[in-house]
Every structure is written in structure tokens, then in C-alpha cells.
Coordinates of C-alpha atoms in Angstrom, one line a residue:
X1 CA -21.3 27.4 -7.4
X2 CA -19.5 26.5 -10.8
X3 CA -16.4 25.6 -8.7
X4 CA -15.6 23.6 -5.7
X5 CA -15.5 25.1 -2.5
X6 CA -11.7 24.6 -2.0
X7 CA -10.9 24.4 -5.8
X8 CA -11.4 22.2 -8.4
X9 CA -10.9 18.8 -8.4
X10 CA -7.4 17.6 -9.3
X11 CA -7.6 15.1 -12.5
X12 CA -6.1 11.6 -11.9
X13 CA -2.3 11.3 -12.3
X14 CA -1.6 8.1 -15.2
X15 CA 1.7 7.7 -12.9
X16 CA 0.0 7.1 -10.2
X17 CA -1.3 3.9 -8.8
X18 CA -3.9 5.0 -6.0
X19 CA -4.6 3.1 -3.1
X20 CA -7.2 5.3 -1.3
X21 CA -7.9 9.0 -1.8
X22 CA -5.2 10.0 -0.3
X23 CA -2.0 7.3 -0.7
X24 CA -0.7 6.9 -4.1
X25 CA 2.6 4.6 -4.9
X26 CA 4.5 4.8 -8.5
X27 CA 2.7 3.0 -11.3
X28 CA 6.6 2.5 -12.0
X29 CA 8.6 -0.2 -9.7
X30 CA 11.9 -2.5 -10.1
X31 CA 11.4 -5.1 -12.8
X32 CA 13.8 -8.2 -12.1
X33 CA 15.2 -10.1 -14.9
X34 CA 13.4 -13.9 -15.5
X35 CA 17.5 -15.1 -15.5
X36 CA 18.0 -13.4 -12.2
X37 CA 18.1 -15.2 -9.2
X38 CA 16.4 -13.3 -6.8
X39 CA 16.6 -14.0 -3.3
X40 CA 12.4 -14.9 -2.4
X41 CA 9.6 -15.4 -4.8
X42 CA 6.2 -14.7 -2.3
X43 CA 3.0 -16.4 -3.8
X44 CA 0.3 -14.5 -3.1
X45 CA 0.3 -10.7 -2.2
X46 CA -2.3 -11.5 0.9
X47 CA -2.7 -11.3 4.4
X48 CA 0.5 -13.3 4.9
X49 CA 2.1 -12.0 1.6
X50 CA 2.1 -8.3 1.6
X51 CA 3.7 -8.6 5.2
X52 CA 6.4 -10.8 4.5
X53 CA 7.4 -8.6 1.1
X54 CA 7.6 -5.6 3.1
X55 CA 9.8 -7.2 5.3
X56 CA 12.2 -9.1 3.1
X57 CA 12.6 -5.6 1.0
X58 CA 12.5 -3.3 3.5
X59 CA 15.6 -5.8 4.9
X60 CA 17.9 -5.5 1.5
X61 CA 16.8 -8.9 -0.1
X62 CA 15.7 -8.9 -3.6
X63 CA 11.5 -10.1 -3.7
X64 CA 8.7 -10.7 -6.0
X65 CA 5.8 -11.3 -4.9
X66 CA 3.5 -12.3 -7.6
X67 CA -0.5 -12.6 -7.2
X68 CA -2.9 -14.1 -9.4
X69 CA -5.3 -11.5 -9.2
X70 CA -4.9 -7.5 -10.2
X71 CA -3.1 -4.8 -8.5
X72 CA -5.8 -2.8 -7.4
X73 CA -5.9 1.0 -8.0
X74 CA -8.5 1.4 -5.5
X75 CA -10.1 4.2 -6.9
X76 CA -10.3 3.1 -10.3
X77 CA -11.4 -0.7 -9.9
X78 CA -13.8 -0.4 -7.0
X79 CA -17.4 0.0 -6.7
X80 CA -19.5 1.1 -3.3
X81 CA -22.0 -1.6 -4.9
X82 CA -22.6 -5.0 -3.3
X83 CA -23.0 -6.8 -6.3
X84 CA -19.9 -4.9 -8.2
X85 CA -17.8 -6.1 -5.6
X86 CA -17.4 -9.6 -6.2
X87 CA -14.8 -9.4 -8.3
X88 CA -12.6 -9.1 -5.3
X89 CA -13.2 -13.0 -4.6
X90 CA -11.9 -16.2 -6.0
X91 CA -14.1 -17.5 -8.1
X92 CA -11.9 -19.5 -10.1
X93 CA -13.3 -22.9 -11.0
X94 CA -13.0 -25.3 -7.4
X95 CA -14.7 -28.6 -7.3
X96 CA -16.5 -29.5 -3.2
X97 CA -17.5 -32.3 -2.1
X98 CA -18.0 -33.8 1.2
X99 CA -21.2 -34.5 3.4
X100 CA -21.1 -30.9 4.7
X101 CA -19.3 -29.0 1.3
X102 CA -18.4 -25.8 1.9
X103 CA -19.7 -23.2 -0.3
X104 CA -16.4 -21.5 -2.4
X105 CA -16.3 -18.5 -3.6
X106 CA -17.6 -15.3 -2.3
X107 CA -16.1 -14.4 1.3
X108 CA -14.0 -16.6 1.9
X109 CA -10.8 -16.1 -0.3
X110 CA -9.6 -13.4 -2.4
X111 CA -8.4 -13.0 -6.1
X112 CA -6.0 -9.5 -5.6
X113 CA -3.1 -8.2 -4.5
X114 CA -4.1 -8.0 -0.8
X115 CA -5.9 -11.0 -0.9
X116 CA -8.7 -11.8 1.5
X117 CA -7.7 -8.7 3.7
X118 CA -8.8 -7.0 0.9
X119 CA -12.6 -8.3 1.5
X120 CA -12.4 -9.2 5.2
X121 CA -14.7 -7.3 8.0
X122 CA -11.6 -6.5 9.5
X123 CA -12.2 -8.4 13.4
X124 CA -9.1 -9.0 14.7
X125 CA -9.2 -11.2 17.8
X126 CA -6.0 -13.0 19.1
X127 CA -6.0 -16.5 19.6
X128 CA -6.1 -17.8 23.3
X129 CA -3.3 -19.8 24.5
X130 CA -5.6 -22.7 25.1
X131 CA -5.5 -22.8 21.6
X132 CA -1.7 -23.4 21.5
X133 CA -1.9 -26.7 23.1
X134 CA -5.9 -28.4 21.9
X135 CA -4.4 -31.9 22.0
X136 CA -2.5 -31.5 25.3
X137 CA -5.5 -30.0 27.3
X138 CA -8.5 -31.7 25.5
X139 CA -7.4 -34.8 23.9
X140 CA -8.3 -33.7 20.4
X141 CA -7.0 -31.6 17.3
X142 CA -3.3 -30.8 17.5
X143 CA -0.5 -28.8 19.4
X144 CA 1.4 -26.5 18.1
X145 CA 5.0 -26.2 17.7
X146 CA 5.2 -22.9 19.2
X147 CA 3.1 -21.4 22.0
X148 CA 1.3 -18.3 22.3
X149 CA 3.7 -16.2 24.4
X150 CA 6.0 -17.0 21.1
X151 CA 3.8 -15.0 19.0
X152 CA 2.3 -12.4 21.4
X153 CA 5.1 -9.6 20.8
X154 CA 3.8 -10.2 17.3
X155 CA 0.0 -10.0 18.2
X156 CA 0.9 -6.9 19.7
X157 CA 3.3 -5.5 17.2
X158 CA 1.0 -5.9 14.5
X159 CA -2.1 -4.5 16.2
X160 CA 0.3 -1.4 16.0
X161 CA 1.0 -1.7 12.2
X162 CA -2.4 -2.4 11.1
X163 CA -3.4 -0.5 13.7
X164 CA -6.7 -2.4 15.5
X165 CA -8.8 -0.4 17.3
X166 CA -10.3 -1.9 20.5
X167 CA -11.8 -1.6 23.7
X168 CA -9.8 -0.4 26.4
X169 CA -10.0 -4.0 28.0
X170 CA -10.3 -7.6 26.3
X171 CA -10.8 -10.4 29.1
X172 CA -10.9 -13.2 27.8
X173 CA -7.8 -15.4 26.7
X174 CA -4.7 -13.3 27.6
X175 CA -6.9 -10.6 29.3
X176 CA -5.3 -7.0 27.2
X177 CA -6.3 -3.5 26.3
X178 CA -5.9 -2.0 23.1
X179 CA -3.8 1.3 21.9
X180 CA -6.3 2.4 19.6
X181 CA -9.7 3.7 20.4
X182 CA -12.6 1.9 20.0
X183 CA -15.8 2.5 17.6
X184 CA -19.0 4.1 18.4
X185 CA -21.2 1.3 18.4
X186 CA -23.7 1.2 15.7
X187 CA -27.2 -0.3 16.4
X188 CA -26.4 -4.1 15.8
X189 CA -23.6 -3.6 18.4
X190 CA -26.3 -2.0 21.0
X191 CA -28.0 -5.3 20.6
X192 CA -25.5 -7.5 21.3
X193 CA -24.8 -5.4 24.0
X194 CA -28.0 -5.1 25.6
X195 CA -29.1 -8.7 25.4
X196 CA -25.7 -9.4 26.9
X197 CA -26.3 -7.8 30.0
X198 CA -29.6 -8.9 30.7
X199 CA -27.9 -12.4 30.8
X200 CA -24.8 -11.5 32.7
X201 CA -22.6 -11.7 29.9
X202 CA -19.4 -10.2 29.5
X203 CA -19.2 -8.4 26.4
X204 CA -17.0 -5.7 24.2
X205 CA -18.0 -3.1 21.8
X206 CA -15.6 -1.0 19.0
X207 CA -13.7 -3.9 17.8
X208 CA -11.3 -5.5 18.3
X209 CA -11.3 -4.2 14.8
X210 CA -9.0 -3.5 12.0
X211 CA -10.1 0.1 11.2
X212 CA -9.0 3.1 11.8
X213 CA -10.3 5.0 14.4
X214 CA -8.5 8.3 13.6
X215 CA -6.6 9.1 10.9
X216 CA -3.1 6.9 10.3
X217 CA -0.2 7.3 8.2
X218 CA -1.5 8.1 4.8
X219 CA -4.4 6.3 5.7
X220 CA -7.9 8.4 6.9
X221 CA -10.1 7.8 9.9
X222 CA -13.8 5.4 9.0
X223 CA -16.8 7.6 7.7
X224 CA -18.9 4.4 9.0
X225 CA -20.7 3.9 5.6
X226 CA -20.9 0.3 6.1
X227 CA -18.3 -1.6 2.8
X228 CA -16.1 -2.9 4.7
X229 CA -16.2 -6.4 2.8
X230 CA -16.7 -4.8 -0.4
X231 CA -13.2 -3.4 -0.7
X232 CA -12.7 0.2 1.5
X233 CA -12.3 3.1 -0.9
X234 CA -11.9 5.0 2.0
X235 CA -9.1 3.5 2.9
X236 CA -9.6 3.2 6.7
X237 CA -9.8 -0.4 7.2
X238 CA -6.4 -2.2 6.4
X239 CA -5.9 -4.9 3.9
X240 CA -2.1 -5.0 3.3
X241 CA -2.2 -3.3 0.0
X242 CA -2.8 -0.3 1.8
X243 CA -0.8 -1.3 5.1
X244 CA 2.1 -2.8 3.5
X245 CA 2.6 -3.6 -0.3
X246 CA 3.4 0.8 -0.7
X247 CA 5.9 -0.1 1.6
X248 CA 7.5 -2.7 0.3
X249 CA 7.7 -1.2 -3.1
X250 CA 9.4 2.1 -1.8
X251 CA 12.1 -0.6 -0.7
X252 CA 13.0 -2.6 -3.8
X253 CA 10.1 -5.0 -3.7
X254 CA 8.4 -5.7 -7.1
X255 CA 5.0 -7.3 -7.2
X256 CA 4.1 -9.2 -10.1
X257 CA 0.0 -8.6 -10.7
X258 CA -1.9 -11.4 -13.1
X259 CA 0.6 -13.5 -12.7
X260 CA -0.8 -17.3 -12.1
X261 CA 2.0 -19.0 -10.2
X262 CA 1.5 -23.0 -11.7
X263 CA 4.6 -24.8 -10.8
X264 CA 7.6 -24.7 -7.9
X265 CA 10.4 -25.5 -9.7
X266 CA 13.2 -28.2 -8.3
X267 CA 17.0 -28.3 -8.6
X268 CA 19.1 -31.7 -8.9
X269 CA 20.5 -30.9 -5.2
X270 CA 17.0 -31.5 -3.8
X271 CA 16.1 -27.5 -3.9
X272 CA 13.7 -24.9 -5.3
X273 CA 15.7 -23.1 -7.9
X274 CA 12.0 -20.7 -8.6
X275 CA 8.4 -21.0 -10.1
X276 CA 7.1 -21.1 -13.4
X277 CA 4.1 -18.8 -13.7
X278 CA 1.7 -18.0 -16.8
X279 CA 1.9 -13.9 -17.1
X280 CA -1.1 -11.7 -17.7
X281 CA -1.1 -12.9 -21.8
X282 CA -1.4 -16.5 -20.6
X283 CA 2.3 -17.5 -22.0
X284 CA 4.6 -19.4 -19.5
X285 CA 7.0 -17.8 -18.1
X286 CA 9.5 -18.8 -15.4
X287 CA 11.4 -16.7 -12.4
X288 CA 14.6 -17.8 -10.9
X289 CA 14.5 -17.4 -7.1
X290 CA 16.8 -18.6 -3.8
X291 CA 14.3 -19.5 -1.7
X292 CA 10.5 -19.7 -2.5
X293 CA 7.8 -18.6 -0.2
X294 CA 4.2 -20.0 -0.6
X295 CA 1.5 -18.0 0.7
X296 CA -1.8 -18.7 -1.7
X297 CA -3.8 -19.7 1.6
X298 CA -5.8 -22.8 3.0
X299 CA -6.6 -24.1 -0.5
X300 CA -4.4 -22.7 -3.3
X301 CA -1.4 -23.3 -1.0
X302 CA -1.7 -27.1 -1.3
X303 CA -2.9 -27.1 -4.8
X304 CA 0.3 -25.5 -5.5
X305 CA 2.3 -27.9 -4.0
X306 CA 0.7 -30.9 -5.2
X307 CA 0.7 -29.4 -8.9
X308 CA 4.6 -29.3 -8.4
X309 CA 4.8 -32.6 -8.1
X310 CA 8.2 -34.3 -9.6
X311 CA 10.7 -36.9 -9.4
X312 CA 11.6 -37.4 -5.6
X313 CA 8.2 -35.6 -4.5
X314 CA 6.0 -37.5 -6.7
X315 CA 3.1 -37.1 -4.2
X316 CA 3.6 -33.3 -4.4
X317 CA 6.4 -30.9 -2.7
X318 CA 7.0 -31.0 0.8
X319 CA 4.6 -33.9 1.8
X320 CA 6.9 -36.9 2.9
X321 CA 4.4 -36.7 5.8
X322 CA 1.2 -37.2 4.1
X323 CA -0.5 -34.4 5.4
X324 CA -0.2 -31.8 2.9
X325 CA -3.6 -30.7 1.6
X326 CA -4.9 -32.4 4.7
X327 CA -6.9 -31.2 8.2
X328 CA -8.1 -28.0 6.6
X329 CA -10.7 -26.2 8.5
X330 CA -13.8 -23.7 8.2
X331 CA -15.4 -22.6 11.6
X332 CA -19.1 -22.6 11.9
X333 CA -20.5 -19.7 11.2
X334 CA -24.0 -19.4 11.4
X335 CA -25.8 -16.0 11.0
X336 CA -28.7 -15.7 13.5
X337 CA -30.9 -12.9 12.9
X338 CA -33.1 -11.0 15.3
X339 CA -36.3 -8.8 14.1
X340 CA -37.1 -5.6 16.7
X341 CA -39.4 -3.1 16.0
X342 CA -37.2 0.1 16.6
X343 CA -34.8 0.5 13.6
X344 CA -31.8 -1.2 13.6
X345 CA -30.5 -0.2 10.2
X346 CA -27.3 -2.8 10.4
X347 CA -25.5 -1.4 6.7
X348 CA -24.4 1.7 9.5
X349 CA -20.9 1.7 10.8
X350 CA -18.5 -1.6 10.8
X351 CA -19.7 -4.8 10.6
X352 CA -17.1 -6.0 13.3
X353 CA -18.0 -3.8 16.1
X354 CA -18.9 -6.0 19.1
X355 CA -18.3 -9.6 20.6
X356 CA -18.5 -11.9 23.1
X357 CA -15.8 -14.8 24.0
X358 CA -17.3 -16.3 26.6
X359 CA -18.0 -19.6 25.4
X360 CA -15.3 -20.0 23.5
X361 CA -12.8 -22.2 25.9
X362 CA -13.9 -26.0 26.5
X363 CA -16.1 -26.4 29.3
X364 CA -16.7 -29.6 31.7
X365 CA -20.2 -29.2 31.4
X366 CA -20.5 -29.6 28.3
X367 CA -21.3 -32.1 25.7
X368 CA -18.6 -30.7 23.6
X369 CA -15.1 -29.5 23.8
X370 CA -14.0 -26.1 22.8
X371 CA -16.4 -23.5 21.9
X372 CA -17.2 -20.5 20.0
X373 CA -17.8 -16.7 20.2
X374 CA -21.1 -14.4 18.7
X375 CA -19.8 -11.1 17.5
X376 CA -22.2 -8.5 15.4
X377 CA -21.7 -8.6 11.6
X378 CA -23.6 -6.6 8.8
X379 CA -24.7 -8.1 5.9
X380 CA -26.0 -5.7 2.7
X381 CA -29.5 -6.4 0.9
X382 CA -28.1 -9.2 -1.6
X383 CA -26.3 -10.9 1.1
X384 CA -29.1 -10.3 3.6
X385 CA -31.7 -11.6 1.1
X386 CA -29.7 -15.0 0.5
X387 CA -30.1 -15.7 4.3
X388 CA -33.4 -14.9 4.2
X389 CA -33.8 -17.4 1.4
X390 CA -32.7 -20.3 4.0
X391 CA -33.8 -19.2 6.8
X392 CA -37.1 -18.1 6.4
X393 CA -38.1 -19.8 2.9
X394 CA -38.2 -16.5 2.0
X395 CA -38.6 -16.4 -2.1
X396 CA -40.9 -13.8 -4.9
X397 CA -43.7 -11.5 -2.6
X398 CA -42.5 -12.7 0.7
X399 CA -38.8 -11.7 -0.2
X400 CA -39.9 -8.8 -1.1
X401 CA -41.7 -8.3 2.4
X402 CA -38.6 -9.3 4.2
X403 CA -36.6 -7.5 1.8
X404 CA -38.9 -3.9 2.5
X405 CA -38.2 -4.9 6.6
X406 CA -34.6 -4.6 6.1
X407 CA -33.7 -2.0 8.3
X408 CA -35.9 -3.8 11.4
X409 CA -33.0 -7.0 11.5
X410 CA -30.4 -7.5 13.5
X411 CA -27.6 -10.1 13.1
X412 CA -25.6 -11.9 15.3
X413 CA -22.3 -14.1 14.0
X414 CA -21.7 -17.0 15.3
X415 CA -18.1 -17.9 14.8
X416 CA -17.5 -21.4 16.1
X417 CA -14.3 -23.8 16.7
X418 CA -14.2 -27.0 14.0
X419 CA -11.2 -29.3 14.5
X420 CA -9.0 -30.3 12.4
X421 CA -10.0 -33.5 10.6
X422 CA -8.6 -35.7 8.8
X423 CA -10.6 -36.5 6.4
X424 CA -11.2 -32.8 5.4
X425 CA -9.0 -32.5 2.6
X426 CA -7.7 -30.2 -0.7
X427 CA -6.9 -32.9 -3.2
X428 CA -6.5 -32.6 -7.2
X429 CA -9.4 -32.9 -9.5
X430 CA -9.2 -33.9 -13.0
X431 CA -11.0 -30.9 -14.4
X432 CA -8.2 -28.1 -15.0
X433 CA -9.2 -24.5 -15.1
X434 CA -7.8 -21.8 -17.9
X435 CA -4.2 -22.1 -17.6
X436 CA -4.3 -25.6 -18.0
X437 CA -4.0 -26.7 -14.3
X438 CA -5.4 -29.0 -12.1
X439 CA -8.1 -27.4 -10.0
X440 CA -8.7 -27.9 -6.0
X441 CA -11.3 -30.6 -5.1
X442 CA -12.1 -29.4 -1.8
X443 CA -14.3 -32.5 0.3
X444 CA -15.4 -31.2 3.7
X445 CA -17.6 -33.3 6.7
X446 CA -18.8 -32.0 10.1
X447 CA -18.0 -34.5 13.4
X448 CA -20.7 -34.6 15.9
X449 CA -18.4 -32.2 18.4
X450 CA -18.2 -29.4 15.9
X451 CA -22.5 -30.1 15.1
X452 CA -22.7 -29.9 19.2
X453 CA -20.5 -26.5 19.0
X454 CA -22.9 -25.4 16.3
X455 CA -26.4 -26.3 18.1
X456 CA -24.8 -24.5 21.0
X457 CA -23.6 -21.6 19.1
X458 CA -26.5 -21.2 17.6
X459 CA -29.0 -21.6 20.6
X460 CA -27.4 -18.9 22.5
X461 CA -27.0 -16.3 20.0
X462 CA -30.9 -17.2 19.8
X463 CA -31.0 -16.5 23.3
X464 CA -29.2 -13.5 23.3
X465 CA -31.3 -12.0 20.7
X466 CA -34.1 -12.6 22.6
X467 CA -33.4 -10.8 25.7
X468 CA -32.2 -7.9 24.1
X469 CA -36.3 -7.7 22.5
X470 CA -36.4 -9.7 19.3
X471 CA -39.8 -10.8 18.5
X472 CA -38.3 -12.8 15.9
X473 CA -35.2 -15.0 15.1
X474 CA -34.2 -17.0 12.6
X475 CA -30.7 -18.9 11.8
X476 CA -28.9 -19.6 8.0
X477 CA -26.4 -22.2 8.7
X478 CA -22.9 -21.1 7.0
X479 CA -19.3 -21.5 7.3
X480 CA -16.3 -19.0 8.0
X481 CA -12.6 -18.5 7.3
X482 CA -10.9 -21.2 5.8
X483 CA -7.4 -22.5 7.7
X484 CA -5.1 -25.7 7.5
X485 CA -4.3 -28.0 4.7
X486 CA -0.6 -27.7 5.1
X487 CA -0.5 -27.2 9.0
X488 CA 2.8 -26.8 10.8
X489 CA 4.1 -29.2 14.2
X490 CA 7.4 -29.5 15.5
X491 CA 7.5 -33.4 13.9
X492 CA 7.9 -34.0 9.6
X493 CA 6.5 -37.1 10.4
X494 CA 2.9 -35.0 11.0
X495 CA 3.2 -31.8 9.4
X496 CA 4.4 -30.0 6.8
X497 CA 6.6 -27.6 8.0
X498 CA 8.5 -26.3 11.1
X499 CA 7.4 -23.7 13.6
X500 CA 8.8 -20.7 11.1
X501 CA 7.3 -22.2 8.0
X502 CA 9.7 -23.8 6.4
X503 CA 9.4 -26.8 4.8
X504 CA 10.6 -30.3 6.4
X505 CA 12.0 -31.7 2.8
X506 CA 12.7 -29.2 1.2
X507 CA 15.5 -25.9 3.2
X508 CA 14.8 -23.1 1.2
X509 CA 10.9 -24.2 -0.1
X510 CA 8.7 -22.0 3.3
X511 CA 4.8 -21.6 3.8
X512 CA 3.4 -18.8 5.9
X513 CA -0.5 -18.3 5.6
X514 CA -3.2 -19.5 7.3
X515 CA -2.7 -23.2 6.1
X516 CA 0.0 -23.7 8.6
X517 CA -2.2 -23.3 11.2
X518 CA -2.6 -26.8 13.3
X519 CA -5.8 -24.8 14.8
X520 CA -8.4 -22.5 14.5
X521 CA -10.1 -21.2 18.1
X522 CA -12.9 -19.5 17.7
X523 CA -11.3 -16.3 16.5
X524 CA -11.1 -14.8 12.9
X525 CA -7.4 -15.6 11.6
X526 CA -6.4 -12.5 10.0
X527 CA -4.8 -11.1 13.0
X528 CA -2.5 -14.2 13.2
X529 CA -1.8 -14.8 10.3
X530 CA -0.3 -11.9 9.7
X531 CA 2.0 -12.0 13.3
X532 CA 3.2 -15.8 11.8
X533 CA 4.0 -13.8 8.5
X534 CA 5.8 -11.2 10.6
X535 CA 8.0 -13.5 12.8
X536 CA 9.1 -15.4 9.8
X537 CA 10.7 -12.5 8.3
X538 CA 12.3 -12.2 11.4
X539 CA 13.4 -15.5 11.0
X540 CA 14.3 -15.0 7.2
X541 CA 16.3 -11.4 8.4
X542 CA 17.8 -13.4 11.6
X543 CA 19.2 -16.3 10.0
X544 CA 20.1 -14.2 6.7
X545 CA 21.7 -16.7 4.2
X546 CA 21.4 -19.7 6.8
X547 CA 17.9 -19.6 6.6
X548 CA 17.1 -21.7 3.9
X549 CA 20.0 -24.3 4.9
X550 CA 19.1 -27.2 7.2
X551 CA 20.1 -26.4 10.2
X552 CA 17.7 -26.3 13.3
X553 CA 16.1 -22.3 13.8
X554 CA 17.9 -20.8 16.0
X555 CA 16.3 -17.7 18.5
X556 CA 14.5 -15.2 16.6
X557 CA 15.0 -11.3 16.9
X558 CA 12.6 -9.1 16.9
X559 CA 13.0 -6.7 14.2
X560 CA 10.6 -3.1 15.3
X561 CA 12.8 -1.5 12.4
X562 CA 11.3 -3.4 9.9
X563 CA 8.2 -1.9 10.4
X564 CA 6.3 0.4 8.2
X565 CA 7.8 3.9 8.9
X566 CA 4.6 5.8 8.6
X567 CA 3.1 3.6 11.9
X568 CA 5.7 5.3 13.9
X569 CA 4.2 8.0 16.0
X570 CA 0.7 8.2 14.4
X571 CA -3.1 7.3 15.5
X572 CA -4.6 7.7 18.6
X573 CA -2.7 6.1 21.6
X574 CA -4.5 6.2 24.7
X575 CA -3.6 3.3 27.0
X576 CA -0.7 1.2 28.4
X577 CA -0.5 -2.2 26.5
X578 CA 0.7 -5.6 28.7
X579 CA 3.5 -5.5 27.6
X580 CA 4.0 -1.7 26.1
X581 CA 5.6 -1.0 23.4
X582 CA 7.4 2.9 22.2
X583 CA 6.8 4.7 19.2
X584 CA 10.5 6.1 17.9
X585 CA 11.7 7.5 14.8
X586 CA 12.3 4.5 13.1
X587 CA 9.5 2.6 14.0
X588 CA 8.5 0.4 17.0
X589 CA 10.7 -0.7 19.5
X590 CA 10.1 -1.6 23.4
X591 CA 9.5 0.3 26.4
X592 CA 7.0 2.3 27.8
X593 CA 4.3 3.9 26.2
X594 CA 1.7 6.9 28.2

């Protein structure tokens, strides 16, 4: 056959930017002058930044989103190759320390438009109501200045926008269902379900996950190829690169990629006036702005604020409380593998496919507070080999034997809560990066409660795998997810920002990303980060010019009309949510849904 059945393939249009096999945006976008004071500069176009620039632009504000990495063209830049996908990660110099140092780089922060959402697995559970009042209920950690009930409408909204595919009923936290149909279970999820069922443990499969189970707008459905954390070339997995950035550009936002913001500039009136950044050629530039929102995530956000120290803010911007860079959190992320006689083929299907949160909450019978979740994962061969180096001491010929057995192993991830401790910090090191900026020094220590949570989670994962029929079980201690470092609070004495992300010290400086989270629970943070961004955007849109005034925030109106238009009326709606939403032509709105 000389020609494809449907005709010759089209050549790539150089005037278009590809964000999947179907979605396109023009290469040309609005460009603001350096001397033009835009309404908002957003530093970091990741999970939070992508949502922010989309909503602010659609509301009519002038917005620039800065990102240190590329504006990915998924057809030209991404490959279906595990090793070839490392360029998606933030691998610039960082210095680590502490008794239990974090392994940075790899899969814990991204560099490029979309940020870490480009290479997350896509698990999207909500935090539990108890996560917002850990100090009050358990006497440890901190309370949030907002409640679960205040964030619930944004969870529901983002679950529609992303969209989240999930089981018809999710029994933990505040029980709820999902509008979009669950994915079929892969063999790893079947292992989890079988083991949990035999032990009488409640379990769900098919999500919740930010991957299309049916086509959604210009994004096709998942084809179950297993390359979720290598950047989804199909476009089925959500990242803000494909879900929100295109709509931001259509409404006049500028995305300034390969531009590293090195400093936030202060005016004589105690307000920020813009940012200084390094352009793609390494030249220092300045952009004026009426307000700045920092969305650089848990390490780069404190680093930027500390690097912006100046007269009157000698210890860094927004740091009158002395808490900036403190209370950094990761999660227990041990990978526990079970070897089965039958074929598993862990790479088939989304890694994020099933979980149990039966051990999430504090149990008075335990000798620790808080808890953990068990989730399915699906490492590709290189990651699998790295895990087995630790779990089995495999090397040389023994590693070859283990790799030949790859298709017989089923992995479960323990996702355990590490409490916020003051000695887990992001500070500035004397070492400098390629732009001459001081790099982050990250210190991390596990405390007694953290060790107990990890031990309990690993024991339970081993029990589940053996109940499912595993003949051998091994464990690789690891961390997952970074949050904290610029936490929100109810008082300027013990936090960096208020409940809407506005800094206590500087009225037109905001922080909105995972760094503001006071606690983290045992849930993947991606959905919560995007929900917080939508809530902060609603505050800014509701208050307009008053949002940057030194005044308490008002009651926020939920702006359903700011959702990207293409999310309305698309997908596979199936069930009624607890607080249902009506799909309308202008976006998502309250009402009934059949």
C-alpha cells in the first residue's frame, strides 16, 4: 500500500504549536512590553500557575506566565522513551542534607510549561476533612485557615475540568462519586483488589485519575500505553499544558518560557513592582507588574522569595514570621513489590488505577497519628531496575535475571503522611546556578511518627500482596511529592500567606502552589493544588483592584464561567455528584445533572 487508508499524513504546520495529536495553539501570542505594567505576573506555569493564568486572562486581566523551562511542543519535544523523558524534570543544581535527605530531580518537580503536572501519574484523590484540622484533632502539625467545605466546590469544579475519571463511589474522607467513568483495571489494580478483598479491606479501582476515559474537548481518550509519567503524547492525561494553557493564550495571556525569574522587585511603598528575570539568551531583563503571584512549587518558591531579600525584608520577602522555607513536607513513598507466578505486565494501563485509603485517618489503636494509603504504580524498566538495586541488592548478572522477570512483578506504592516539622527546610546555599543565583539547600529529617507510619504502611502492603498470591515481597524506601515551605495560616505570626495566598507582609504579592499547604494528608497533592489555584483566582476576580489592597478578603464568588469553554458538555457523564453541577454553554455551573 503506497498511501495510508485515509490519505497522506499532513506535514507539521510551523505556525502551530502542538499540544497533542489534535490540540493546537498558534505560535504567535500576545506579547507585553517590559515597561508595560501588566496586572499579574505569575512565576511558574505548572499545576497552579496554569490554572491561574487561564482564569485571570479570561476575566480580562493582562497576565504573563513565566517558566524557567520550555513551552513544550508535544509532537516535537516528547518521546515515548523512559530515558529520553528526563528533560521534563527539574535537574538544576540543588544541595541536599539532613539525616534522611530527599532525592531531588527525577519525578518530584518539573521544568517546563505544565510543570510537574506534565509527568505526574495523575492520581487525584481529595484531602480528607480531617486534614484541615490536624492540630485540633491530633495535637500535631497545623490547622489550615480554610475548611474542607470551603474547598469542596473547587474539588468538584476541577474534577470536571481536568476531568477526573473515577469509581462510582469513593468511600473515604467525605464520600463522593465521580461524574466520568472509571478506567478498566490493569493487572496491578487486580492484584490490589484481590489482596484487599481477601483481607476485608475496602478498595476502589479505575481511578480517581486525571486521564480521559472518553474524549474530552480536543483531547482523546487514553489508549493504555503506560507512558503517563514520561509526558502523555496522546494528550489523554491532564496537565495544565493541555487543559488550561491553551485557553489562557486564546484570552490574551503571554507565556514567556525559558525565562528564569531571579528576583521580585520592591518599590518604596512596600509593594512589589515586578520581576527581574533571565531571558533565553541569559540576559537580565525586568518586567513591571501590578501584582506578582509565585507558583514555583515547594523548593523554587521559597528560594525565589529568599533570593529577593532587600532593605526592609532582609530575611526574604513575606518572611516576617520566620517560617518561610520551613515545614517542608514530602510523603512516605515506599515501593513494595510482589512477585507472582502469572504475568502481570505492570506497564500496561495507567499506573494510577486503584487505591485504598482505609488506613488514612488516625487510629487510636496505633502507636502513631495520621496514616497512609496504598496505591497502584507501574514503573517502567529503568525505574524498576533502580528500585531493585535497593530492594534486592541486584547488580550485574543478578540484575539481568531480575529484569528478565520484570513482567511477573506487581508494585504497590505506600503514600504515608509526614508531618510538618520546623527542621525540614529550604534555605539558600552558597553555590550558584548558571544565572549566578544562589541555589536551594534542602534539609530533611524523619521523626519518630514518620518512621512508624512508613513501617506500618510497608507491612500492610506486604500483607496485601501476599494475600493476593505473591511468592516473594521486597521493599524500596522512597519519598513522594513535595509540599510546604510557604504555608498559609490564620495569623501573620506563624505563616507566610493567608487563606487566599496573599502574603501577610506585602499586599500585592501572592503565593499559590503546593508550598502553601500546612499539612498534606496521604493524598496526592495535584488536585488540591489546582483547586486552591481556582479559589485564589476567584478571590482576585471577585475583588478586582481591591484584591491587592491591605484589607481582609471578602466572601468569594465561584466563577463557573471562567472554566475553559471546551470542558462544557464533553466527556462521559454518568452519575450525580454529592453537590451536583450543571453543564452549560458558558462553562460549569451549579444545578442538577442527570
